[in-house]
Every structure is written in C-alpha cells, then in structure tokens.
mmCIF file of C-alpha atoms in Angstrom:
data_model
loop_
_atom_site.group_PDB
_atom_site.id
_atom_site.type_symbol
_atom_site.label_atom_id
_atom_site.label_comp_id
_atom_site.label_asym_id
_atom_site.label_seq_id
_atom_site.Cartn_x
_atom_site.Cartn_y
_atom_site.Cartn_z
ATOM 1 C CA ASP A 8 210.921 271.023 264.100
ATOM 2 C CA THR A 9 210.675 273.226 261.020
ATOM 3 C CA ALA A 10 212.067 271.413 257.989
ATOM 4 C CA VAL A 11 212.956 274.462 255.875
ATOM 5 C CA SER A 12 213.318 277.750 257.711
ATOM 6 C CA GLN A 13 213.942 281.207 256.311
ATOM 7 C CA THR A 14 214.902 284.388 258.088
ATOM 8 C CA PRO A 15 213.762 287.051 258.242
ATOM 9 C CA LYS A 16 210.062 286.589 257.579
ATOM 10 C CA TYR A 17 209.702 290.248 256.646
ATOM 11 C CA LEU A 18 212.362 292.588 255.272
ATOM 12 C CA VAL A 19 211.717 296.262 254.615
ATOM 13 C CA THR A 20 214.593 298.304 253.266
ATOM 14 C CA GLN A 21 215.493 301.180 250.994
ATOM 15 C CA MET A 22 216.429 301.091 247.362
ATOM 16 C CA GLY A 23 220.151 300.698 246.783
ATOM 17 C CA ASN A 24 220.841 298.709 249.931
ATOM 18 C CA ASP A 25 222.420 295.244 250.071
ATOM 19 C CA LYS A 26 220.582 292.543 252.001
ATOM 20 C CA SER A 27 220.675 288.821 252.681
ATOM 21 C CA ILE A 28 218.025 286.196 253.338
ATOM 22 C CA LYS A 29 219.033 283.040 255.148
ATOM 23 C CA CYS A 30 217.724 279.532 254.540
ATOM 24 C CA GLU A 31 218.372 276.355 256.462
ATOM 25 C CA GLN A 32 217.019 272.843 256.002
ATOM 26 C CA ASN A 33 217.291 269.991 258.475
ATOM 27 C CA LEU A 34 216.076 267.267 256.128
ATOM 28 C CA GLY A 35 219.484 266.127 254.963
ATOM 29 C CA HIS A 36 218.602 267.093 251.397
ATOM 30 C CA ASP A 37 221.274 267.568 248.768
ATOM 31 C CA THR A 38 219.534 270.187 246.634
ATOM 32 C CA MET A 39 218.254 273.633 247.591
ATOM 33 C CA TYR A 40 216.393 276.290 245.639
ATOM 34 C CA TRP A 41 215.403 279.927 245.670
ATOM 35 C CA TYR A 42 212.133 281.106 244.124
ATOM 36 C CA LYS A 43 210.579 284.528 243.620
ATOM 37 C CA GLN A 44 206.808 284.984 243.801
ATOM 38 C CA ASP A 45 205.608 288.267 242.375
ATOM 39 C CA SER A 46 202.523 290.309 243.214
ATOM 40 C CA LYS A 47 200.453 288.251 240.773
ATOM 41 C CA LYS A 48 201.431 285.106 242.706
ATOM 42 C CA PHE A 49 203.483 283.777 239.808
ATOM 43 C CA LEU A 50 206.335 281.594 241.091
ATOM 44 C CA LYS A 51 209.629 281.567 239.232
ATOM 45 C CA ILE A 52 212.759 279.641 240.055
ATOM 46 C CA MET A 53 215.903 281.696 240.554
ATOM 47 C CA PHE A 54 218.542 279.124 241.480
ATOM 48 C CA SER A 55 218.905 275.457 242.170
ATOM 49 C CA TYR A 56 222.047 274.258 243.904
ATOM 50 C CA ASN A 57 223.615 271.098 245.172
ATOM 51 C CA ASN A 58 227.170 270.506 246.243
ATOM 52 C CA LYS A 59 228.121 269.859 242.655
ATOM 53 C CA GLU A 60 226.292 272.317 240.516
ATOM 54 C CA LEU A 61 224.651 275.721 240.545
ATOM 55 C CA ILE A 62 221.914 276.189 237.981
ATOM 56 C CA ILE A 63 220.945 279.786 237.432
ATOM 57 C CA ASN A 64 217.808 280.995 235.751
ATOM 58 C CA GLU A 65 219.187 283.182 232.975
ATOM 59 C CA THR A 66 216.658 285.915 233.691
ATOM 60 C CA VAL A 67 217.965 286.520 237.207
ATOM 61 C CA PRO A 68 220.056 289.721 237.481
ATOM 62 C CA ASN A 69 223.622 289.211 238.679
ATOM 63 C CA ARG A 70 222.791 291.421 241.672
ATOM 64 C CA PHE A 71 221.374 288.214 243.127
ATOM 65 C CA SER A 72 223.830 285.588 244.308
ATOM 66 C CA PRO A 73 223.386 282.384 246.314
ATOM 67 C CA LYS A 74 225.943 281.439 248.937
ATOM 68 C CA SER A 75 226.116 277.974 250.461
ATOM 69 C CA PRO A 76 228.388 277.656 253.519
ATOM 70 C CA ASP A 77 227.369 274.002 253.843
ATOM 71 C CA LYS A 78 224.853 271.503 252.518
ATOM 72 C CA ALA A 79 222.140 272.581 254.947
ATOM 73 C CA HIS A 80 222.247 276.285 254.106
ATOM 74 C CA LEU A 81 221.650 278.355 250.997
ATOM 75 C CA ASN A 82 221.579 282.085 251.610
ATOM 76 C CA LEU A 83 220.465 284.665 249.077
ATOM 77 C CA HIS A 84 222.437 287.888 248.765
ATOM 78 C CA ILE A 85 220.983 290.834 246.908
ATOM 79 C CA ASN A 86 223.038 293.898 246.000
ATOM 80 C CA SER A 87 221.769 297.342 245.048
ATOM 81 C CA LEU A 88 218.121 296.569 245.718
ATOM 82 C CA GLU A 89 215.593 297.938 243.240
ATOM 83 C CA LEU A 90 211.869 298.594 243.528
ATOM 84 C CA GLY A 91 211.143 295.637 241.254
ATOM 85 C CA ASP A 92 212.789 293.288 243.731
ATOM 86 C CA SER A 93 209.780 293.609 246.021
ATOM 87 C CA ALA A 94 208.276 290.125 246.208
ATOM 88 C CA VAL A 95 208.047 287.056 248.387
ATOM 89 C CA TYR A 96 211.156 284.879 248.188
ATOM 90 C CA PHE A 97 210.865 281.182 248.949
ATOM 91 C CA CYS A 98 213.588 278.722 249.771
ATOM 92 C CA ALA A 99 213.040 275.013 249.143
ATOM 93 C CA SER A 100 214.950 271.762 249.326
ATOM 94 C CA SER A 101 214.702 268.220 247.993
ATOM 95 C CA GLN A 102 216.791 265.075 248.053
ATOM 96 C CA ASP A 103 217.581 265.708 244.417
ATOM 97 C CA GLU A 104 215.909 267.585 241.589
ATOM 98 C CA TYR A 105 213.698 264.563 240.831
ATOM 99 C CA GLN A 106 212.164 264.340 244.313
ATOM 100 C CA PRO A 107 209.387 266.392 245.965
ATOM 101 C CA GLN A 108 210.418 269.804 247.230
ATOM 102 C CA HIS A 109 209.835 271.154 250.716
ATOM 103 C CA PHE A 110 209.294 274.879 250.998
ATOM 104 C CA GLY A 111 209.959 277.464 253.661
ATOM 105 C CA ASP A 112 207.260 279.965 254.622
ATOM 106 C CA GLY A 113 208.779 282.749 252.551
ATOM 107 C CA THR A 114 210.411 286.127 253.127
ATOM 108 C CA ARG A 115 208.380 289.167 252.142
ATOM 109 C CA LEU A 116 210.792 291.788 250.805
ATOM 110 C CA SER A 117 209.511 295.346 250.479
ATOM 111 C CA ILE A 118 211.652 298.046 248.895
ATOM 112 C CA LEU A 119 210.909 301.651 249.828
ATOM 113 C CA LYS B 19 210.662 277.640 226.259
ATOM 114 C CA GLN B 20 208.281 275.736 228.520
ATOM 115 C CA GLU B 21 204.977 277.366 229.376
ATOM 116 C CA VAL B 22 202.673 275.985 232.039
ATOM 117 C CA THR B 23 199.026 276.982 232.199
ATOM 118 C CA GLN B 24 196.354 276.159 234.749
ATOM 119 C CA ILE B 25 192.632 276.342 234.193
ATOM 120 C CA PRO B 26 190.483 277.527 235.818
ATOM 121 C CA ALA B 27 192.175 280.388 237.646
ATOM 122 C CA ALA B 28 189.582 280.164 240.408
ATOM 123 C CA LEU B 29 187.042 277.564 241.411
ATOM 124 C CA SER B 30 184.344 277.537 244.066
ATOM 125 C CA VAL B 31 182.503 274.328 244.959
ATOM 126 C CA PRO B 32 180.193 273.154 247.753
ATOM 127 C CA GLU B 33 181.612 270.783 250.314
ATOM 128 C CA GLY B 34 181.480 267.135 249.308
ATOM 129 C CA GLU B 35 181.831 267.651 245.592
ATOM 130 C CA ASN B 36 184.469 265.951 243.506
ATOM 131 C CA LEU B 37 186.527 268.319 241.391
ATOM 132 C CA VAL B 38 189.241 268.400 238.756
ATOM 133 C CA LEU B 39 192.029 270.921 238.314
ATOM 134 C CA ASN B 40 193.848 271.152 235.015
ATOM 135 C CA CYS B 41 197.461 271.821 234.114
ATOM 136 C CA SER B 42 198.906 271.984 230.615
ATOM 137 C CA PHE B 43 202.483 272.390 229.435
ATOM 138 C CA THR B 44 203.858 273.138 225.989
ATOM 139 C CA ASP B 45 206.980 270.954 225.872
ATOM 140 C CA SER B 46 206.468 267.267 226.617
ATOM 141 C CA ALA B 47 210.184 266.662 227.271
ATOM 142 C CA ILE B 48 209.918 266.738 231.063
ATOM 143 C CA TYR B 49 211.422 264.724 233.891
ATOM 144 C CA ASN B 50 208.455 265.031 236.212
ATOM 145 C CA LEU B 51 205.425 267.064 237.210
ATOM 146 C CA GLN B 52 204.472 268.091 240.744
ATOM 147 C CA TRP B 53 201.266 269.351 242.255
ATOM 148 C CA PHE B 54 201.509 271.738 245.215
ATOM 149 C CA ARG B 55 199.104 273.582 247.452
ATOM 150 C CA GLN B 56 199.809 277.009 248.853
ATOM 151 C CA ASP B 57 197.970 278.433 251.830
ATOM 152 C CA PRO B 58 197.861 282.209 252.317
ATOM 153 C CA GLY B 59 201.122 283.570 253.698
ATOM 154 C CA LYS B 60 202.757 280.156 253.542
ATOM 155 C CA GLY B 61 205.145 278.260 251.344
ATOM 156 C CA LEU B 62 204.178 275.436 249.044
ATOM 157 C CA THR B 63 203.379 271.931 250.181
ATOM 158 C CA SER B 64 204.130 269.154 247.738
ATOM 159 C CA LEU B 65 201.078 266.942 247.196
ATOM 160 C CA LEU B 66 202.031 264.531 244.456
ATOM 161 C CA LEU B 67 204.962 264.024 242.120
ATOM 162 C CA ILE B 68 204.603 262.074 238.890
ATOM 163 C CA GLN B 69 207.725 260.933 237.087
ATOM 164 C CA SER B 70 207.664 261.172 233.296
ATOM 165 C CA SER B 71 207.398 257.385 233.025
ATOM 166 C CA GLN B 72 204.291 257.265 235.240
ATOM 167 C CA ARG B 73 200.686 257.943 234.354
ATOM 168 C CA GLU B 74 199.231 258.676 237.778
ATOM 169 C CA GLN B 75 199.863 259.005 241.488
ATOM 170 C CA THR B 76 197.417 258.762 244.360
ATOM 171 C CA SER B 77 197.496 260.048 247.909
ATOM 172 C CA GLY B 78 194.361 259.790 250.011
ATOM 173 C CA ARG B 79 191.586 261.760 248.324
ATOM 174 C CA LEU B 80 193.958 263.102 245.679
ATOM 175 C CA ASN B 81 194.732 261.554 242.328
ATOM 176 C CA ALA B 82 197.021 263.135 239.759
ATOM 177 C CA SER B 83 197.309 261.939 236.199
ATOM 178 C CA LEU B 84 199.886 262.726 233.546
ATOM 179 C CA ASP B 85 199.509 262.520 229.780
ATOM 180 C CA LYS B 86 202.929 263.614 228.603
ATOM 181 C CA SER B 87 202.220 263.303 224.904
ATOM 182 C CA SER B 88 199.343 265.760 225.078
ATOM 183 C CA GLY B 89 201.047 267.978 227.642
ATOM 184 C CA ARG B 90 198.367 267.640 230.284
ATOM 185 C CA SER B 91 197.953 266.752 233.912
ATOM 186 C CA THR B 92 194.864 266.714 236.097
ATOM 187 C CA LEU B 93 194.485 266.782 239.855
ATOM 188 C CA TYR B 94 191.332 265.071 241.038
ATOM 189 C CA ILE B 95 190.098 265.849 244.538
ATOM 190 C CA ALA B 96 187.401 263.565 245.880
ATOM 191 C CA ALA B 97 184.812 264.559 248.464
ATOM 192 C CA SER B 98 186.140 268.102 248.858
ATOM 193 C CA GLN B 99 186.365 269.650 252.327
ATOM 194 C CA PRO B 100 186.674 273.280 253.476
ATOM 195 C CA GLY B 101 190.244 272.499 254.529
ATOM 196 C CA ASP B 102 191.061 271.875 250.873
ATOM 197 C CA SER B 103 190.638 275.604 250.190
ATOM 198 C CA ALA B 104 193.987 276.876 248.938
ATOM 199 C CA THR B 105 195.821 277.725 245.746
ATOM 200 C CA TYR B 106 196.950 274.695 243.786
ATOM 201 C CA LEU B 107 200.002 274.916 241.570
ATOM 202 C CA CYS B 108 201.527 272.486 239.137
ATOM 203 C CA ALA B 109 205.197 272.571 238.165
ATOM 204 C CA VAL B 110 207.255 270.684 235.608
ATOM 205 C CA LEU B 111 210.937 269.855 235.710
ATOM 206 C CA ASP B 112 212.119 270.405 232.178
ATOM 207 C CA ARG B 113 214.910 268.540 230.422
ATOM 208 C CA ASP B 114 217.136 271.589 230.898
ATOM 209 C CA ASN B 115 216.767 271.049 234.655
ATOM 210 C CA GLN B 116 214.611 274.132 235.100
ATOM 211 C CA PHE B 117 211.374 274.213 237.051
ATOM 212 C CA TYR B 118 208.376 275.959 235.497
ATOM 213 C CA PHE B 119 205.305 276.727 237.558
ATOM 214 C CA GLY B 120 201.749 277.290 236.449
ATOM 215 C CA THR B 121 199.783 280.347 237.491
ATOM 216 C CA GLY B 122 197.706 278.386 239.970
ATOM 217 C CA THR B 123 194.038 277.618 240.624
ATOM 218 C CA SER B 124 192.486 279.239 243.674
ATOM 219 C CA LEU B 125 190.052 276.732 245.193
ATOM 220 C CA THR B 126 187.322 277.618 247.664
ATOM 221 C CA VAL B 127 185.260 274.828 249.201
ATOM 222 C CA ILE B 128 182.052 276.200 250.709
ATOM 223 C CA PRO B 129 180.780 274.485 253.869
#
C-alpha cells in the first residue's frame, strides 16, 4: 500500500484557472507538508500542518491554500494559476516535525 | 535566514568506492538534519535523521555525521553500488520550525 499518495500525477491547465491537488497518507502521522520543487530541482517548503497549527512559508502567495478535511488528508488549492506556478509539488507526512518525513511521488503542474 | 549548501553538485564514482557528500548550513540553531535521496520522477526517501543533540546516525552502508557548531554534515556511503545513483539532499529543521533544503548532489555510480 502506498504510504503517501497524491493525485493527480500530472496536471496541465491554463493560466487563470483554479485547481486542487489531493494528498492522503495512511501512516497515521500527525503532520503533513506541501513542497514545491522548481525547474532547477530546488525544494522549498510551502506549508506544514498538524491538527493544531498551520505554519506557512511567508514567501508563498495567498493564492495557495491548504485544506485538511481530516488528519489523513491535506489538499492544496491554487487560485488564479500563473505561469510561475509550473513545478512539481510534493506532499509529505511525518509523526511530528522532528521525525523523518515520507514523501509522495509528486504532482507535475504545467501552466499553459 | 538559514541557507543550506551541498558540495559537490554532481559526483561520479566507480562501483565499490567509498564516498562522502557534504552539507553545510549557516545557522547552527537547528532541531535536526535529514538526508534524503530522490530518484528521477519520484518523491524523496528519508535516509537518516540526526537530532541536534546527536553526532551521527548509521543505517547499513550509510553513515551521517553532524557538527552543529561548524554548520556541517557529511553523508558517507560505503562500497557504493549502481543502485545508489540518485540525487541526495540534506534538509535542516530550523528553530523557527521551517525546513530548509540544500540544492542536492547528483550521484552516479558507474558499474
């Protein structure tokens, strides 16, 4: 069974659209994360979230918002997509922020 | 602001060699440091996590060390194998509860 799963694997859409990426973990972890990996393969954290606290990287535009319906899910909503949003987005989870993280396989977002 | 650097950016070694990957960070006030590997088109796999109070962690052929005062960590891979070919990333959890990743070292092990 996949520990951290993201859908879709690929997402191609036009500038200005609103889209969502789903993430689910079946590890019973309390903390989930969203990362963005740009074309130069540099990985940057966007959000970390547990049922108590959302920590937002201050450089993330407010067009991006995480939504957690329950502890096992952390979905990423993106409004008014821009060309610069093209990247691979990774979801991850860990028992807490001090434990090893488990990553999904990524969602490749391409903006036309 | 924390900055994490990895040297070299790319490394190619013949199978069987021992090798060392380097990671440096500018602010020593960290909770922990992790080493990951990333295979093409895949997410990251956590290899080793060193808490700030620890000096090293070992898993199989891998050994990671941490010198917090000098802002350095090394990942030692013994008896390298072609299956070790991947990009290796280090990441620190800063005292402001933010994760900062290095730029990665792309390792190729030649059979």
